[in-house]
Amino acid sequence: IGIGRKYEFNAVPMLVWVGVLLLVTSFIWTGHAQKAGLIAQGVLSIHLIGIAFWLGSFLPLRRMCSSPESENLYKIAERFGTHAIFYICLLLISGLIFAYILIGDLSLLLSTVYGNVFLMKITLVSALLGLGALNKFRLVPSIKLDPSIGAKRLRDSIQIEMFIALLILSLSGFLTTSTTLPMGG
């Protein structure tokens, strides 16, 4: 029984990574990146993995906000904020590079449907980054001062972040499936 449990424990993370790789591969083989070449596919892969880490943290963090153990919440949220800076920078840089590869000319942001929808997406991403900064610099530290109020405010902020993320993903889906690239791709 002990050997089976050890095998099962080690297999789960491996299966998760296989699933992540299959998901990323499906995006780079079927979307705009497939037409844009290997560099675009590599940049999109980095972007998607960054998204997975950032958005994947929302539910566990929100759930922890309802836990009576606010000391753990503070430590984990603080550590998350420190790590998030690194992968959000990767996410933003890769996203901007990918957007430049796909759009090519900044004037097309204002003169095409793709560009207009992309600007809406960037506006929502900016709002999400603003909320993340609020969380890191105001709400997480407030957990130490007043755990119940700080945790509630962080939970509410994460809920708003989740809604904005859903809007961003919806716009991304629209860009990928229902619009043509400005440069005719």
Short mmCIF file of C-alpha atoms in Angstrom, two decimals:
data_model
loop_
_atom_site.label_atom_id
_atom_site.label_comp_id
_atom_site.label_asym_id
_atom_site.label_seq_id
_atom_site.Cartn_x
_atom_site.Cartn_y
_atom_site.Cartn_z
CA ILE A 1 0.00 0.00 0.00
CA GLY A 2 2.81 2.43 0.85
CA ILE A 3 4.47 1.91 -2.55
CA GLY A 4 1.21 2.55 -4.39
CA ARG A 5 0.60 5.75 -2.46
CA LYS A 6 4.10 7.00 -3.19
CA TYR A 7 3.66 6.24 -6.89
CA GLU A 8 0.27 7.97 -6.93
CA PHE A 9 1.70 11.04 -5.19
CA ASN A 10 4.52 11.36 -7.74
CA ALA A 11 2.26 10.71 -10.73
CA VAL A 12 -0.14 13.57 -10.01
CA PRO A 13 2.35 16.44 -10.54
CA MET A 14 3.64 14.72 -13.67
CA LEU A 15 0.11 14.41 -15.05
CA VAL A 16 -0.57 18.07 -14.24
CA TRP A 17 2.50 19.14 -16.23
CA VAL A 18 1.55 16.85 -19.12
CA GLY A 19 -1.89 18.51 -19.12
CA VAL A 20 -0.33 21.98 -19.07
CA LEU A 21 1.99 21.09 -21.95
CA LEU A 22 -0.88 19.65 -23.99
CA LEU A 23 -2.98 22.76 -23.36
CA VAL A 24 -0.14 25.14 -24.32
CA THR A 25 0.60 23.04 -27.39
CA SER A 26 -3.03 23.20 -28.50
CA PHE A 27 -2.95 27.01 -28.32
CA ILE A 28 0.26 27.38 -30.29
CA TRP A 29 -0.82 24.89 -32.97
CA THR A 30 -4.29 26.26 -33.59
CA GLY A 31 -4.29 30.02 -32.93
CA HIS A 32 -2.66 33.06 -34.46
CA ALA A 33 0.75 31.95 -33.14
CA GLN A 34 0.75 28.99 -35.50
CA LYS A 35 0.74 31.37 -38.47
CA ALA A 36 3.26 33.76 -36.89
CA GLY A 37 6.14 31.29 -36.53
CA LEU A 38 8.30 29.67 -33.89
CA ILE A 39 9.26 32.83 -32.01
CA ALA A 40 5.60 33.74 -31.59
CA GLN A 41 4.85 30.21 -30.44
CA GLY A 42 7.64 30.30 -27.86
CA VAL A 43 6.60 33.71 -26.55
CA LEU A 44 2.96 32.60 -26.36
CA SER A 45 4.01 29.49 -24.41
CA ILE A 46 5.74 31.66 -21.80
CA HIS A 47 2.71 33.96 -21.70
CA LEU A 48 0.25 31.09 -21.19
CA ILE A 49 2.30 29.49 -18.43
CA GLY A 50 2.48 32.85 -16.66
CA ILE A 51 -1.29 33.21 -16.97
CA ALA A 52 -1.77 29.73 -15.54
CA PHE A 53 0.32 30.51 -12.46
CA TRP A 54 -1.31 33.88 -11.84
CA LEU A 55 -4.93 32.92 -12.44
CA GLY A 56 -4.45 29.51 -10.86
CA SER A 57 -3.65 31.20 -7.56
CA PHE A 58 -6.98 33.04 -7.30
CA LEU A 59 -9.20 30.25 -5.95
CA PRO A 60 -6.78 28.93 -3.31
CA LEU A 61 -5.99 32.45 -2.07
CA ARG A 62 -9.66 33.42 -1.98
CA ARG A 63 -10.48 30.25 -0.05
CA MET A 64 -7.69 30.93 2.43
CA CYS A 65 -9.25 34.34 3.12
CA SER A 66 -12.17 32.51 4.73
CA SER A 67 -9.88 30.42 6.93
CA PRO A 68 -9.53 31.34 10.60
CA GLU A 69 -5.72 30.98 10.34
CA SER A 70 -4.88 34.52 9.23
CA GLU A 71 -1.18 34.10 10.04
CA ASN A 72 -0.87 31.48 7.28
CA LEU A 73 -2.85 33.69 4.90
CA TYR A 74 -0.54 36.62 5.55
CA LYS A 75 2.62 34.55 5.00
CA ILE A 76 1.34 32.88 1.83
CA ALA A 77 -0.14 36.06 0.34
CA GLU A 78 3.08 37.94 1.06
CA ARG A 79 5.18 35.18 -0.52
CA PHE A 80 2.80 35.05 -3.49
CA GLY A 81 3.21 38.81 -3.99
CA THR A 82 6.98 38.45 -4.02
CA HIS A 83 6.95 35.61 -6.56
CA ALA A 84 4.20 37.22 -8.63
CA ILE A 85 6.42 40.16 -9.51
CA PHE A 86 8.74 37.82 -11.43
CA TYR A 87 6.19 35.88 -13.39
CA ILE A 88 3.92 38.87 -14.03
CA CYS A 89 6.93 40.65 -15.56
CA LEU A 90 7.49 37.59 -17.78
CA LEU A 91 3.78 37.56 -18.58
CA LEU A 92 3.74 41.23 -19.58
CA ILE A 93 6.96 41.13 -21.59
CA SER A 94 5.94 37.98 -23.46
CA GLY A 95 2.44 39.39 -24.05
CA LEU A 96 3.78 42.64 -25.48
CA ILE A 97 6.25 40.80 -27.73
CA PHE A 98 3.48 38.49 -28.95
CA ALA A 99 1.17 41.45 -29.57
CA TYR A 100 3.87 43.25 -31.53
CA ILE A 101 4.48 40.15 -33.67
CA LEU A 102 0.75 39.86 -34.41
CA ILE A 103 -0.10 43.55 -34.86
CA GLY A 104 3.16 44.95 -36.23
CA ASP A 105 2.06 48.57 -36.55
CA LEU A 106 0.75 50.52 -33.55
CA SER A 107 -1.59 52.57 -35.75
CA LEU A 108 -3.55 49.35 -36.36
CA LEU A 109 -4.60 49.38 -32.69
CA LEU A 110 -6.96 52.25 -33.46
CA SER A 111 -7.98 51.40 -37.02
CA THR A 112 -8.92 47.70 -36.80
CA VAL A 113 -11.44 45.63 -34.86
CA TYR A 114 -8.58 43.43 -33.65
CA GLY A 115 -6.71 46.48 -32.37
CA ASN A 116 -9.77 47.93 -30.63
CA VAL A 117 -10.56 44.67 -28.85
CA PHE A 118 -6.89 44.30 -27.96
CA LEU A 119 -6.95 47.80 -26.38
CA MET A 120 -9.98 46.77 -24.30
CA LYS A 121 -8.02 43.72 -23.17
CA ILE A 122 -5.00 45.86 -22.25
CA THR A 123 -7.28 48.19 -20.26
CA LEU A 124 -8.62 45.23 -18.27
CA VAL A 125 -5.11 43.85 -17.77
CA SER A 126 -4.09 47.26 -16.39
CA ALA A 127 -7.03 47.16 -13.97
CA LEU A 128 -6.01 43.66 -12.91
CA LEU A 129 -2.44 44.83 -12.32
CA GLY A 130 -3.75 47.75 -10.30
CA LEU A 131 -5.79 45.45 -8.09
CA GLY A 132 -2.77 43.17 -7.69
CA ALA A 133 -0.70 46.15 -6.54
CA LEU A 134 -3.47 47.18 -4.13
CA ASN A 135 -3.49 43.64 -2.75
CA LYS A 136 0.29 43.50 -2.35
CA PHE A 137 0.85 46.93 -0.82
CA ARG A 138 -2.37 47.63 1.12
CA LEU A 139 -4.62 44.62 1.64
CA VAL A 140 -2.07 41.92 2.49
CA PRO A 141 -0.31 44.16 5.07
CA SER A 142 -3.74 45.00 6.54
CA ILE A 143 -4.19 41.32 7.42
CA LYS A 144 -1.50 41.71 10.05
CA LEU A 145 -3.21 44.77 11.58
CA ASP A 146 -6.77 43.43 11.59
CA PRO A 147 -6.92 39.82 10.36
CA SER A 148 -10.68 39.47 9.85
CA ILE A 149 -11.20 42.77 8.02
CA GLY A 150 -7.96 42.42 6.03
CA ALA A 151 -8.87 38.89 4.94
CA LYS A 152 -12.38 39.95 3.92
CA ARG A 153 -11.07 42.87 1.86
CA LEU A 154 -8.48 40.64 0.18
CA ARG A 155 -11.15 38.03 -0.58
CA ASP A 156 -13.41 40.68 -2.13
CA SER A 157 -10.53 42.04 -4.20
CA ILE A 158 -9.62 38.56 -5.43
CA GLN A 159 -13.27 38.03 -6.40
CA ILE A 160 -13.13 41.20 -8.53
CA GLU A 161 -9.80 40.04 -10.02
CA MET A 162 -11.42 36.73 -10.99
CA PHE A 163 -14.25 38.55 -12.77
CA ILE A 164 -11.81 40.81 -14.65
CA ALA A 165 -9.72 37.77 -15.58
CA LEU A 166 -12.84 36.12 -17.01
CA LEU A 167 -13.47 39.21 -19.14
CA ILE A 168 -9.84 39.19 -20.33
CA LEU A 169 -10.03 35.51 -21.25
CA SER A 170 -13.31 36.15 -23.09
CA LEU A 171 -11.72 38.96 -25.11
CA SER A 172 -8.71 36.73 -25.83
CA GLY A 173 -11.02 34.02 -27.09
CA PHE A 174 -12.81 36.54 -29.29
CA LEU A 175 -9.50 37.80 -30.69
CA THR A 176 -8.35 34.28 -31.46
CA THR A 177 -11.53 32.91 -32.97
CA SER A 178 -13.59 35.78 -34.36
CA THR A 179 -11.21 38.41 -35.71
CA THR A 180 -8.53 38.45 -38.33
CA LEU A 181 -5.09 39.80 -37.64
CA PRO A 182 -4.56 43.44 -38.68
CA MET A 183 -1.69 42.45 -40.95
CA GLY A 184 -3.91 39.89 -42.72
CA GLY A 185 -2.75 36.74 -40.85
#
